[in-house]
PDB file of C-alpha atoms in Angstrom:
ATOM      1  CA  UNK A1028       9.509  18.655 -10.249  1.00 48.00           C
ATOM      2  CA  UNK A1029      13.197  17.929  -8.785  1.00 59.00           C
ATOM      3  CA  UNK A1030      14.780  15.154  -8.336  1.00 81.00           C
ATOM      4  CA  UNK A1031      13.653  15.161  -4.379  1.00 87.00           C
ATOM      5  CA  UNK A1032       9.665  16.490  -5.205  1.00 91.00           C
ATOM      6  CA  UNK A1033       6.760  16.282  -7.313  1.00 92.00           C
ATOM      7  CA  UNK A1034       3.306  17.470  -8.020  1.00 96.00           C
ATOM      8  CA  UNK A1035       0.817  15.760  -9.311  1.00 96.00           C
ATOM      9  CA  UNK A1036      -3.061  16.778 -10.183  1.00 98.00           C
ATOM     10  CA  UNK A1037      -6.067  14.655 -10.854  1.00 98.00           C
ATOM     11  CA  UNK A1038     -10.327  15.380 -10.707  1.00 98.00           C
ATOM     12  CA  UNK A1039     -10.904  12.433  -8.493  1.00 98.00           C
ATOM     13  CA  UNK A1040     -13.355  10.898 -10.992  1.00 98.00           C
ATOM     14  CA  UNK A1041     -16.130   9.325  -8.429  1.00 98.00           C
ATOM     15  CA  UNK A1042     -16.245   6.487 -11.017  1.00 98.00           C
ATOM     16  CA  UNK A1043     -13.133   5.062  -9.981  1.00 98.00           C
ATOM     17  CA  UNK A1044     -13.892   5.002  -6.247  1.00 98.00           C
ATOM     18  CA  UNK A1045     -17.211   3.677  -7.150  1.00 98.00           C
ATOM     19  CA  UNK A1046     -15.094   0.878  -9.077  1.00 98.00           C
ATOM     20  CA  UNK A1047     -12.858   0.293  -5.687  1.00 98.00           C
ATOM     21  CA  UNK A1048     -16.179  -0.267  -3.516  1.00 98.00           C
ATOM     22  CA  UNK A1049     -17.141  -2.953  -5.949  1.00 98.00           C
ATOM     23  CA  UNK A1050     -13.285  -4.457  -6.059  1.00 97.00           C
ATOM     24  CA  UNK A1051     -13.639  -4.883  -1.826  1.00 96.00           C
ATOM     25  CA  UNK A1052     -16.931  -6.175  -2.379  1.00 95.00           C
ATOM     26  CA  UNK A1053     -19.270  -2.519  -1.749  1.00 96.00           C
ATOM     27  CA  UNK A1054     -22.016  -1.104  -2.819  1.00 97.00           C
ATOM     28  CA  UNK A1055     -20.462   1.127  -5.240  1.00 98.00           C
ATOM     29  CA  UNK A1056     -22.492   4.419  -3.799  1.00 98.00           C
ATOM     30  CA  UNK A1057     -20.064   7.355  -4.270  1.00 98.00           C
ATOM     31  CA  UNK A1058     -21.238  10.866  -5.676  1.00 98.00           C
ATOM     32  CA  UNK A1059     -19.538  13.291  -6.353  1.00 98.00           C
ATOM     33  CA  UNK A1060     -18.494  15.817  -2.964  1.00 98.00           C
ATOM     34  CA  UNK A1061     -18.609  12.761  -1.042  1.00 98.00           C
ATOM     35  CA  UNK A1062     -16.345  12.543   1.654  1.00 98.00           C
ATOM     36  CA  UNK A1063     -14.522   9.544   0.225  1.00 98.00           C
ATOM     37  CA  UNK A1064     -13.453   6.710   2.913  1.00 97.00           C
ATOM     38  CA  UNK A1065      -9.791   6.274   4.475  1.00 97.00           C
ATOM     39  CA  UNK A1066      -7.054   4.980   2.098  1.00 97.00           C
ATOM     40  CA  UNK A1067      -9.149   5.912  -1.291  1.00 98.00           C
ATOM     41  CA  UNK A1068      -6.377   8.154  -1.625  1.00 98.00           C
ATOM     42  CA  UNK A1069      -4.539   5.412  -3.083  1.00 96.00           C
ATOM     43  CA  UNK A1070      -6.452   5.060  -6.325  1.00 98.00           C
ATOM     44  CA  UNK A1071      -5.303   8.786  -7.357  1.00 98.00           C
ATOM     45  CA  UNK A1072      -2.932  10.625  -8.350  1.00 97.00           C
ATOM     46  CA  UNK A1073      -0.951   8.085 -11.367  1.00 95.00           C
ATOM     47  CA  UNK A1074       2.442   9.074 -12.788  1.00 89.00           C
ATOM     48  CA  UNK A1075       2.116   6.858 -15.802  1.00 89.00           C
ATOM     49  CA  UNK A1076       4.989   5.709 -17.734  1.00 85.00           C
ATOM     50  CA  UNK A1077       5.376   4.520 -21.299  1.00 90.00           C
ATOM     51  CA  UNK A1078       6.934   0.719 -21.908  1.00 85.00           C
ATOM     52  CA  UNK A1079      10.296   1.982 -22.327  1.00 86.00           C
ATOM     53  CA  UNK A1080      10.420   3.915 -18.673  1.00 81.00           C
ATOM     54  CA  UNK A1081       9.267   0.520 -16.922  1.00 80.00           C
ATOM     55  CA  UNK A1082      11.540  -2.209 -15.674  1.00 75.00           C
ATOM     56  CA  UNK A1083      11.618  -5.962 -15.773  1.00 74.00           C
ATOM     57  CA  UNK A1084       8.992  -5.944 -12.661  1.00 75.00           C
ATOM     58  CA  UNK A1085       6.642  -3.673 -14.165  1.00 74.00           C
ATOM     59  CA  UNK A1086       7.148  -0.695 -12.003  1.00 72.00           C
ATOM     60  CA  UNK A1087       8.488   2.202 -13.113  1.00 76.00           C
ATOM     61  CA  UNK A1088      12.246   2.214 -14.040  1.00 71.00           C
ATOM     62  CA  UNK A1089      14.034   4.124 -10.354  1.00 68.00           C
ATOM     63  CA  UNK A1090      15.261   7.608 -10.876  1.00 70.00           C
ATOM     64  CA  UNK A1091      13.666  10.918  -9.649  1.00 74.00           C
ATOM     65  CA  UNK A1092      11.975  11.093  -6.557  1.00 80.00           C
ATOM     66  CA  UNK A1093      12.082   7.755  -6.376  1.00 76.00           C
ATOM     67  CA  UNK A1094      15.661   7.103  -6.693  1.00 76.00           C
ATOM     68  CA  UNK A1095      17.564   3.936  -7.699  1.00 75.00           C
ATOM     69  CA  UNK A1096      19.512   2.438  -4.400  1.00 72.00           C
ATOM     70  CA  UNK A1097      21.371  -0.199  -6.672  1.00 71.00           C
ATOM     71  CA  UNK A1098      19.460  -2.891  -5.437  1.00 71.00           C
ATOM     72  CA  UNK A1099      16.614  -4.543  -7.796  1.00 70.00           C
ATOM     73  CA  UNK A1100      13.780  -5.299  -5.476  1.00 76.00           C
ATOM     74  CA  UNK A1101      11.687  -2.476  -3.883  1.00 78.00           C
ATOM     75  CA  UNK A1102       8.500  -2.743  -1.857  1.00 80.00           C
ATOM     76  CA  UNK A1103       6.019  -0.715   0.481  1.00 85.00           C
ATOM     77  CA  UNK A1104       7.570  -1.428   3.854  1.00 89.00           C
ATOM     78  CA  UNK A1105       4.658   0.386   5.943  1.00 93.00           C
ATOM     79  CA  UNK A1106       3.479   4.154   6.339  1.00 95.00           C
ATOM     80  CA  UNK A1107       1.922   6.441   8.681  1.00 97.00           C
ATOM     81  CA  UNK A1108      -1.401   8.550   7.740  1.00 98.00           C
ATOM     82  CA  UNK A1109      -2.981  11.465   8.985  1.00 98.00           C
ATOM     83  CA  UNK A1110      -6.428  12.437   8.195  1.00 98.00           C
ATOM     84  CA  UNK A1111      -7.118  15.804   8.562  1.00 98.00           C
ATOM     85  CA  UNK A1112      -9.881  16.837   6.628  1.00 98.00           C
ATOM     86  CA  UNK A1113     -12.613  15.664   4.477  1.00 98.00           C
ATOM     87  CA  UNK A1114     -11.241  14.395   0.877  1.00 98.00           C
ATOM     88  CA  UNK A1115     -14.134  14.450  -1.387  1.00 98.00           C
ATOM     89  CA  UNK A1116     -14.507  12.967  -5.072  1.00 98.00           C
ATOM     90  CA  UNK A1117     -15.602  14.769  -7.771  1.00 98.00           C
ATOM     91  CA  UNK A1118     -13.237  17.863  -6.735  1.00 98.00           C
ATOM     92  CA  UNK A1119      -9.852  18.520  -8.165  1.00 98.00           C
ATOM     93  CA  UNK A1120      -6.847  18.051  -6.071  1.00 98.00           C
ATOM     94  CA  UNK A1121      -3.087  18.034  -5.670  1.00 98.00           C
ATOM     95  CA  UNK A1122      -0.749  15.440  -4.088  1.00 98.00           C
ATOM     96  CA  UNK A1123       2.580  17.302  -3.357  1.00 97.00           C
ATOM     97  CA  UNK A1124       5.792  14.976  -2.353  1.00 95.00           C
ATOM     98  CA  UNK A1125       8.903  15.258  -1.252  1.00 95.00           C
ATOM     99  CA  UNK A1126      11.577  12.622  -0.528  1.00 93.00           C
ATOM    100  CA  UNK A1127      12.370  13.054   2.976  1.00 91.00           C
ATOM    101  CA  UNK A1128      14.985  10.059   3.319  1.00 87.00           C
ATOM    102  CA  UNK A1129      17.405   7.695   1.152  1.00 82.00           C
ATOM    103  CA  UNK A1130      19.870   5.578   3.319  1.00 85.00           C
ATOM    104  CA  UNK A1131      21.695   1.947   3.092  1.00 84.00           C
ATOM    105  CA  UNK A1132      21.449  -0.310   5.801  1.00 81.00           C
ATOM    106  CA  UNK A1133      22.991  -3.590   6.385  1.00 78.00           C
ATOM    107  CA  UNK A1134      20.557  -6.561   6.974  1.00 72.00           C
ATOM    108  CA  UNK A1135      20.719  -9.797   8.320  1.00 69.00           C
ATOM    109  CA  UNK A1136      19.753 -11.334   4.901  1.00 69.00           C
ATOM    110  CA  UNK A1137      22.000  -8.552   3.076  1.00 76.00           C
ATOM    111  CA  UNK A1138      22.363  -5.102   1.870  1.00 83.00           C
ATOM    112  CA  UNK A1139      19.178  -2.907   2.450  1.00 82.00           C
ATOM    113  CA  UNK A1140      18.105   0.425   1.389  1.00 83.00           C
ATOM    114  CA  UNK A1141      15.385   2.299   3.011  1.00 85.00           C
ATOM    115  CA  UNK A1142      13.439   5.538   1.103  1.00 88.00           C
ATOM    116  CA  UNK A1143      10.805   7.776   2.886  1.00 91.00           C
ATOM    117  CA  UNK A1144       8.549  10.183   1.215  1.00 93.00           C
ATOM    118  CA  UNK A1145       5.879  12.237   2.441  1.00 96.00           C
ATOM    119  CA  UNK A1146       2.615  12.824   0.166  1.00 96.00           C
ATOM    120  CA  UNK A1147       0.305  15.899   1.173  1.00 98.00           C
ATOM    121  CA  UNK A1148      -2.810  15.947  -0.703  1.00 98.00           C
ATOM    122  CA  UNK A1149      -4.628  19.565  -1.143  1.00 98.00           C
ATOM    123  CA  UNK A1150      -7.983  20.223  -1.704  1.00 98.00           C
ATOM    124  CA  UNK A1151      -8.816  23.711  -1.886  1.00 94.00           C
ATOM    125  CA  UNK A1152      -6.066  24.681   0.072  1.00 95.00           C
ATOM    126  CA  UNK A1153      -6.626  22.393   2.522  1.00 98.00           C
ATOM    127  CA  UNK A1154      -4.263  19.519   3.625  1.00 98.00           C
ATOM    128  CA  UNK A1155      -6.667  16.617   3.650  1.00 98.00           C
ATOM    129  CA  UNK A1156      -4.153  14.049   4.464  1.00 98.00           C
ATOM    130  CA  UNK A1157      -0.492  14.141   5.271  1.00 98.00           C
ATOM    131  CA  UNK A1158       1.414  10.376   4.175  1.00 97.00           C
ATOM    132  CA  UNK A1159       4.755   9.033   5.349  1.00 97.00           C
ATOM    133  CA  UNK A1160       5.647   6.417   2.490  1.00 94.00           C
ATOM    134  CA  UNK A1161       8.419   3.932   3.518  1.00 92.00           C
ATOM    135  CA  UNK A1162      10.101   1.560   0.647  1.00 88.00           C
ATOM    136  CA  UNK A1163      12.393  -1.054   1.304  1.00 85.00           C
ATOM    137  CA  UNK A1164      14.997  -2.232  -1.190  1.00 83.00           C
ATOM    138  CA  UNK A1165      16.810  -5.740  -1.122  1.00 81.00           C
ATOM    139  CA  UNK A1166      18.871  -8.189  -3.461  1.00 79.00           C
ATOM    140  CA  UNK A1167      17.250 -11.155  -5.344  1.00 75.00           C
ATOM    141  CA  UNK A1168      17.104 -13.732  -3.061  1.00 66.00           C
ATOM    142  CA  UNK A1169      20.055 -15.803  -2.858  1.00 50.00           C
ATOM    143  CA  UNK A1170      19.693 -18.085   0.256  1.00 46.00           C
ATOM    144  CA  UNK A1171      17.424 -18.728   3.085  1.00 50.00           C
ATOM    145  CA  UNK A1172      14.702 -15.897   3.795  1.00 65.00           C
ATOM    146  CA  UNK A1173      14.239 -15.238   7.597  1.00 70.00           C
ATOM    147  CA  UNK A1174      11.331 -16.946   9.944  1.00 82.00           C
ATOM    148  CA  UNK A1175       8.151 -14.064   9.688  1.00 85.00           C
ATOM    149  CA  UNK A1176       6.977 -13.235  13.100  1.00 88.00           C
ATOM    150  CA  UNK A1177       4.140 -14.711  15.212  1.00 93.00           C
ATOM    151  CA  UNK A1178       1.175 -13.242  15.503  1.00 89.00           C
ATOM    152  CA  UNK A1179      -0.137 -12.531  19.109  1.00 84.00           C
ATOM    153  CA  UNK A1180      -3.133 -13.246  20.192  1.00 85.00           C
ATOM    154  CA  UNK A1181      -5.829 -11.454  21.877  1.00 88.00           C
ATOM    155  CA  UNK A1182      -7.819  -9.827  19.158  1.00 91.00           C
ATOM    156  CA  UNK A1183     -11.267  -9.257  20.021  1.00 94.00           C
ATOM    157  CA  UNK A1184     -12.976  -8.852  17.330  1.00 95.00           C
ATOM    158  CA  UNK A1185     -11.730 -11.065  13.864  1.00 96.00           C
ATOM    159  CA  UNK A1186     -12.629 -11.259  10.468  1.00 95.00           C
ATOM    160  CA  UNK A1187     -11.564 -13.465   7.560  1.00 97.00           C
ATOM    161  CA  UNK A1188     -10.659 -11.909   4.122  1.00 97.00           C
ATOM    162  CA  UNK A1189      -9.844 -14.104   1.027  1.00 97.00           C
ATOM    163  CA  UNK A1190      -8.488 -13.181  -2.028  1.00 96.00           C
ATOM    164  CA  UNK A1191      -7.870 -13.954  -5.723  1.00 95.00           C
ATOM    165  CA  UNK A1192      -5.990 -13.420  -8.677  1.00 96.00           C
ATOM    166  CA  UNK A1193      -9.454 -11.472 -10.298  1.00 96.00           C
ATOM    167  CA  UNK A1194      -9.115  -9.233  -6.914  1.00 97.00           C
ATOM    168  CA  UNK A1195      -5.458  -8.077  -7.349  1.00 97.00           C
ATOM    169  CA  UNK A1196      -5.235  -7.560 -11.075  1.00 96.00           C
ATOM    170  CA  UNK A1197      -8.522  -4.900 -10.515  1.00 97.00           C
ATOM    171  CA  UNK A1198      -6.761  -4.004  -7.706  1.00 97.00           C
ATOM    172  CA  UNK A1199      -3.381  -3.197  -9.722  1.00 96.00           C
ATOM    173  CA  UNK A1200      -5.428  -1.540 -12.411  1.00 96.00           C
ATOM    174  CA  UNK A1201      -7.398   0.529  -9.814  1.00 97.00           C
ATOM    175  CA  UNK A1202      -3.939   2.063  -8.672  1.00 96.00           C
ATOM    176  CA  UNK A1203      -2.163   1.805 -11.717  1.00 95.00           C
ATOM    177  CA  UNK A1204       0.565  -0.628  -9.921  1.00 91.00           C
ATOM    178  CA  UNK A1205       2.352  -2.644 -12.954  1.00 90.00           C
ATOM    179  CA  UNK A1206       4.470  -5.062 -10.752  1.00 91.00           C
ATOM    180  CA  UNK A1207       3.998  -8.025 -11.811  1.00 92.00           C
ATOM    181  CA  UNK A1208       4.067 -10.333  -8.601  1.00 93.00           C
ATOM    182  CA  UNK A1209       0.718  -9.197  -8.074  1.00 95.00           C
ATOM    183  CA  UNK A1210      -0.555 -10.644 -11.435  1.00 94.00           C
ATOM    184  CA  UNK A1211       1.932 -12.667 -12.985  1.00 94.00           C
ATOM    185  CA  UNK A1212       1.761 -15.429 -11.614  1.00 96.00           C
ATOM    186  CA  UNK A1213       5.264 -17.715 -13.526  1.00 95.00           C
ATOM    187  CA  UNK A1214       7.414 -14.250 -13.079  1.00 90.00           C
ATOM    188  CA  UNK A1215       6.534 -14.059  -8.690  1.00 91.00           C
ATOM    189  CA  UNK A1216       7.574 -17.995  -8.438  1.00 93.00           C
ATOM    190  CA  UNK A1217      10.174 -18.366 -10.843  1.00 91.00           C
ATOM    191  CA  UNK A1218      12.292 -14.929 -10.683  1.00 88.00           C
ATOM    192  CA  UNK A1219      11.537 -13.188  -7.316  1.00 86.00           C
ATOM    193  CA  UNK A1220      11.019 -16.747  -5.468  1.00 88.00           C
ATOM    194  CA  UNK A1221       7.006 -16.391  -4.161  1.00 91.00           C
ATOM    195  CA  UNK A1222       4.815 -19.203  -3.482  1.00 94.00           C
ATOM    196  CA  UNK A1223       1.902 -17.022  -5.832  1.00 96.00           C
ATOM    197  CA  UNK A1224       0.523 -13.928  -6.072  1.00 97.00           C
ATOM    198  CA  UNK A1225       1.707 -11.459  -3.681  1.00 96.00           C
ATOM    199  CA  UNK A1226      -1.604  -9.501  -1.891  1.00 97.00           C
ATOM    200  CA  UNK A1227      -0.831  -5.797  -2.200  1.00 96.00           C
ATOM    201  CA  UNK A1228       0.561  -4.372   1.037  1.00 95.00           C
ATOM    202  CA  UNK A1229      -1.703  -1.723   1.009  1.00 95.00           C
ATOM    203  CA  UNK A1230      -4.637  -3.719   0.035  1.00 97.00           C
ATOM    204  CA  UNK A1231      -4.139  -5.422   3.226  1.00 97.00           C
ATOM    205  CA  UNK A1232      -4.005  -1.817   4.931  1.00 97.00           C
ATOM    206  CA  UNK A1233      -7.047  -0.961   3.600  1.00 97.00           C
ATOM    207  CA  UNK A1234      -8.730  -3.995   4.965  1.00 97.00           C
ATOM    208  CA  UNK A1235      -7.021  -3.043   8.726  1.00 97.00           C
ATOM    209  CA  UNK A1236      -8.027   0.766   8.209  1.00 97.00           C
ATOM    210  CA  UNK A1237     -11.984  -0.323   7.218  1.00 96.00           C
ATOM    211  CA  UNK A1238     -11.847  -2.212  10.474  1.00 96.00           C
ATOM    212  CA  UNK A1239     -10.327   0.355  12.309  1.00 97.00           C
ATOM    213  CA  UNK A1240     -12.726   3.175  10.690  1.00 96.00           C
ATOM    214  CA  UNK A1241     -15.863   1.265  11.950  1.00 95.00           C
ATOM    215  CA  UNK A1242     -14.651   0.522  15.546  1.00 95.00           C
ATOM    216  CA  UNK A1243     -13.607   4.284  16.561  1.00 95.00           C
ATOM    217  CA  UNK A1244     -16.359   5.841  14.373  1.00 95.00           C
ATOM    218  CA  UNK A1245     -13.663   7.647  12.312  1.00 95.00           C
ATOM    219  CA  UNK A1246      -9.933   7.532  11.920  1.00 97.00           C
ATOM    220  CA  UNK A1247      -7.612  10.571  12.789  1.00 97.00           C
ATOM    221  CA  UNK A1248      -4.348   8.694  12.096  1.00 98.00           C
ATOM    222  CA  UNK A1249      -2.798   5.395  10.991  1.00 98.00           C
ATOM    223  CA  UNK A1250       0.583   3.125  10.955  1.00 98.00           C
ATOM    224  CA  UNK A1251       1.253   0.083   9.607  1.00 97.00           C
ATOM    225  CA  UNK A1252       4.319  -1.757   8.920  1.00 96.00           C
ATOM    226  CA  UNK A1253       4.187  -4.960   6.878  1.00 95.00           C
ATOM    227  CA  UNK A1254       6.286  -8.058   8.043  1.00 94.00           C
ATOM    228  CA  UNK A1255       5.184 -10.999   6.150  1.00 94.00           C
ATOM    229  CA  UNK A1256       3.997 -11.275   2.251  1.00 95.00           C
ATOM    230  CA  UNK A1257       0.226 -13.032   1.779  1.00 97.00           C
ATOM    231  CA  UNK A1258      -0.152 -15.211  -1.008  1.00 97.00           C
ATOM    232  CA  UNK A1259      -3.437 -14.767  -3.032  1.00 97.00           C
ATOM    233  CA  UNK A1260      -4.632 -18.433  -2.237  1.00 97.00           C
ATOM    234  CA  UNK A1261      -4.138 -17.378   1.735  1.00 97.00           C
ATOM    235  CA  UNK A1262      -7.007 -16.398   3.522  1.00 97.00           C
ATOM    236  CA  UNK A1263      -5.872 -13.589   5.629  1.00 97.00           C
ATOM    237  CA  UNK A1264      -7.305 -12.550   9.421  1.00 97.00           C
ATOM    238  CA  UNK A1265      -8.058  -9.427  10.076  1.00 97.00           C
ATOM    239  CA  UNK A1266      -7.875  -8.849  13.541  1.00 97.00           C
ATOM    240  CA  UNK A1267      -8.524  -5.877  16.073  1.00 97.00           C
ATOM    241  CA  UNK A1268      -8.269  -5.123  19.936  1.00 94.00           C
ATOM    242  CA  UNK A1269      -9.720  -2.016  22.006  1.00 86.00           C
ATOM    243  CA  UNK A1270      -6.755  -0.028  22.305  1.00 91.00           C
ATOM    244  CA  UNK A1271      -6.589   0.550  18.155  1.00 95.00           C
ATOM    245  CA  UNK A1272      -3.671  -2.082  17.619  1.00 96.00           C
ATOM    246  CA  UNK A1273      -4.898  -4.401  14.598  1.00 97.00           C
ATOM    247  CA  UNK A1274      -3.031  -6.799  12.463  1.00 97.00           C
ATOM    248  CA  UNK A1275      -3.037  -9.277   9.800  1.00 98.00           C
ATOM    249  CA  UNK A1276      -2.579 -12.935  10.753  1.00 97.00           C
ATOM    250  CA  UNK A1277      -1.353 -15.291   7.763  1.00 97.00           C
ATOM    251  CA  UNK A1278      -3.530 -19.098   7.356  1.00 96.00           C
ATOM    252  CA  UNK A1279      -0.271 -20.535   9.294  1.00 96.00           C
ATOM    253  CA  UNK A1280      -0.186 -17.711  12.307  1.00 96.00           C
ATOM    254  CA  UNK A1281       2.522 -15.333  11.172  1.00 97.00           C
ATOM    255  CA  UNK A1282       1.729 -12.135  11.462  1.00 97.00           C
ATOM    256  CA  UNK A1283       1.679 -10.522   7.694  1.00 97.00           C
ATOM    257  CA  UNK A1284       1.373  -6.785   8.988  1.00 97.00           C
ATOM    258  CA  UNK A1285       0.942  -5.023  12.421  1.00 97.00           C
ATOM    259  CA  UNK A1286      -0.973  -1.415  12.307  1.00 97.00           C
ATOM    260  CA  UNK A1287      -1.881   1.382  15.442  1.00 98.00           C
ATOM    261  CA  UNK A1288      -5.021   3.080  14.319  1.00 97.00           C
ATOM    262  CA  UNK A1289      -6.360   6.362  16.550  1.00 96.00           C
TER     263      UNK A1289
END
């Protein structure tokens, strides 16, 4: 490992992606040299860190291939995913990444940093999927946070997804995601300004790739770029149209995360 790459190993128990299916609400069914569905990815592949390496959010303190931008707040912005082969539980694999990007930006709420990596994840040397992971990094919030988007209709085909504070902590454990806005409730109001809970970002993705999966009878590739947090008492909408474009619609209409699926 560098400070721009890393390598990481793991079996891909089929026990844990058995335990996902149950956390969305499945038939936990997986066997091992399954072809495991889109996104299960997510659940591998942990880089954990004793008490001392984590910071006041929970997430691992910034350094490494993850670097520190000098701003405290990061999240998952959006990605883009390419499935390419078959990625199967029960057989060992690698994820190798490399930071591909570290840049400040100005914002109109404030300074911004934006971080890209790219994940490849091997299964006898194969490249099952190829990931483009974007974080975002911002200040504490100090003043008014900007109006979320709209989002537009024309979905033909909707579905309604609730959550609760149960879901994300099995959630967090499943991916081994300490940050505490997803479970501590006191610390995402009263220091990093939330109404509740935040739903994962990629929990959300999940939800838009399942849909997305089932309509085109496979998925090839994926985007998704996430514009508005969901609460955990917030039902969320999942919605879909014919060309691939889906999105999340919030209770109150804003548009929580926009995706192209193909």
């Amino acid at each position: 490992m560098t400070d721009t790459t890393q390598t990481l190993h793991d079996s891909i128990d089929p026990a844990r992606a058995r335990a996902l299916q149950a956390t969305l609400g499945q038939t936990p069914t997986v066997q091992a040299g399954d072809a495991l569905p889109p996104f299960f990815h997510q659940i591998y592949f942990w880089d954990p860190q004793v008490p001392a390496d984590l910071g006041r959010d929970g997430h691992p303190k910034l350094g490494g291939v993850i670097p520190d931008m000098g701003l405290p707040r990061r999240m998952w912005a959006g990605g883009q995913l390419e499935f390419q082969a078959p990625f199967r539980a029960g057989q060992p694999a690698t994820r190798r990444t490399t930071r591909e990007k570290a840049e400040h930006k100005q914002g109109r709420s404030g300074p911004l940093a934006f971080v890209t990596l790219r994940h490849e994840i091997w299964q006898d040397d194969t490249c099952c999927i190829a990931e483009h992971q974007d974080l975002v990094y911002r200040e504490d919030d100090g003043g008014r946070k900007p109006e979320p988007p709209r989002a537009h209709d024309g979905a033909v085909k909707t579905h309604t997804v609730s959550f609760d504070s149960t879901l994300l902590f099995r959630y967090s454990a499943l991916t081994f995601n300490g940050h505490r806005i997803h479970y501590d409730e006191a610390y995402a109001r009263e220091v990093e300004g939330y109404d509740g809970l935040v739903v994962h970002g990629p929990l959300l993705a999940h939800h838009l790739m399942q849909m997305a999966d089932a309509e085109l009878g496979g998925l090839k590739r994926f985007s998704f770029r996430a514009t508005s947090p969901l609460m955990h008492h917030e039902d969320a909408t999942i919605c879909w149209t014919e060309n691939g474009t889906c999105w999340v619609r919030g209770p109150d209409g804003r548009q929580c995360m926009s995706a192209q699926a193909g």
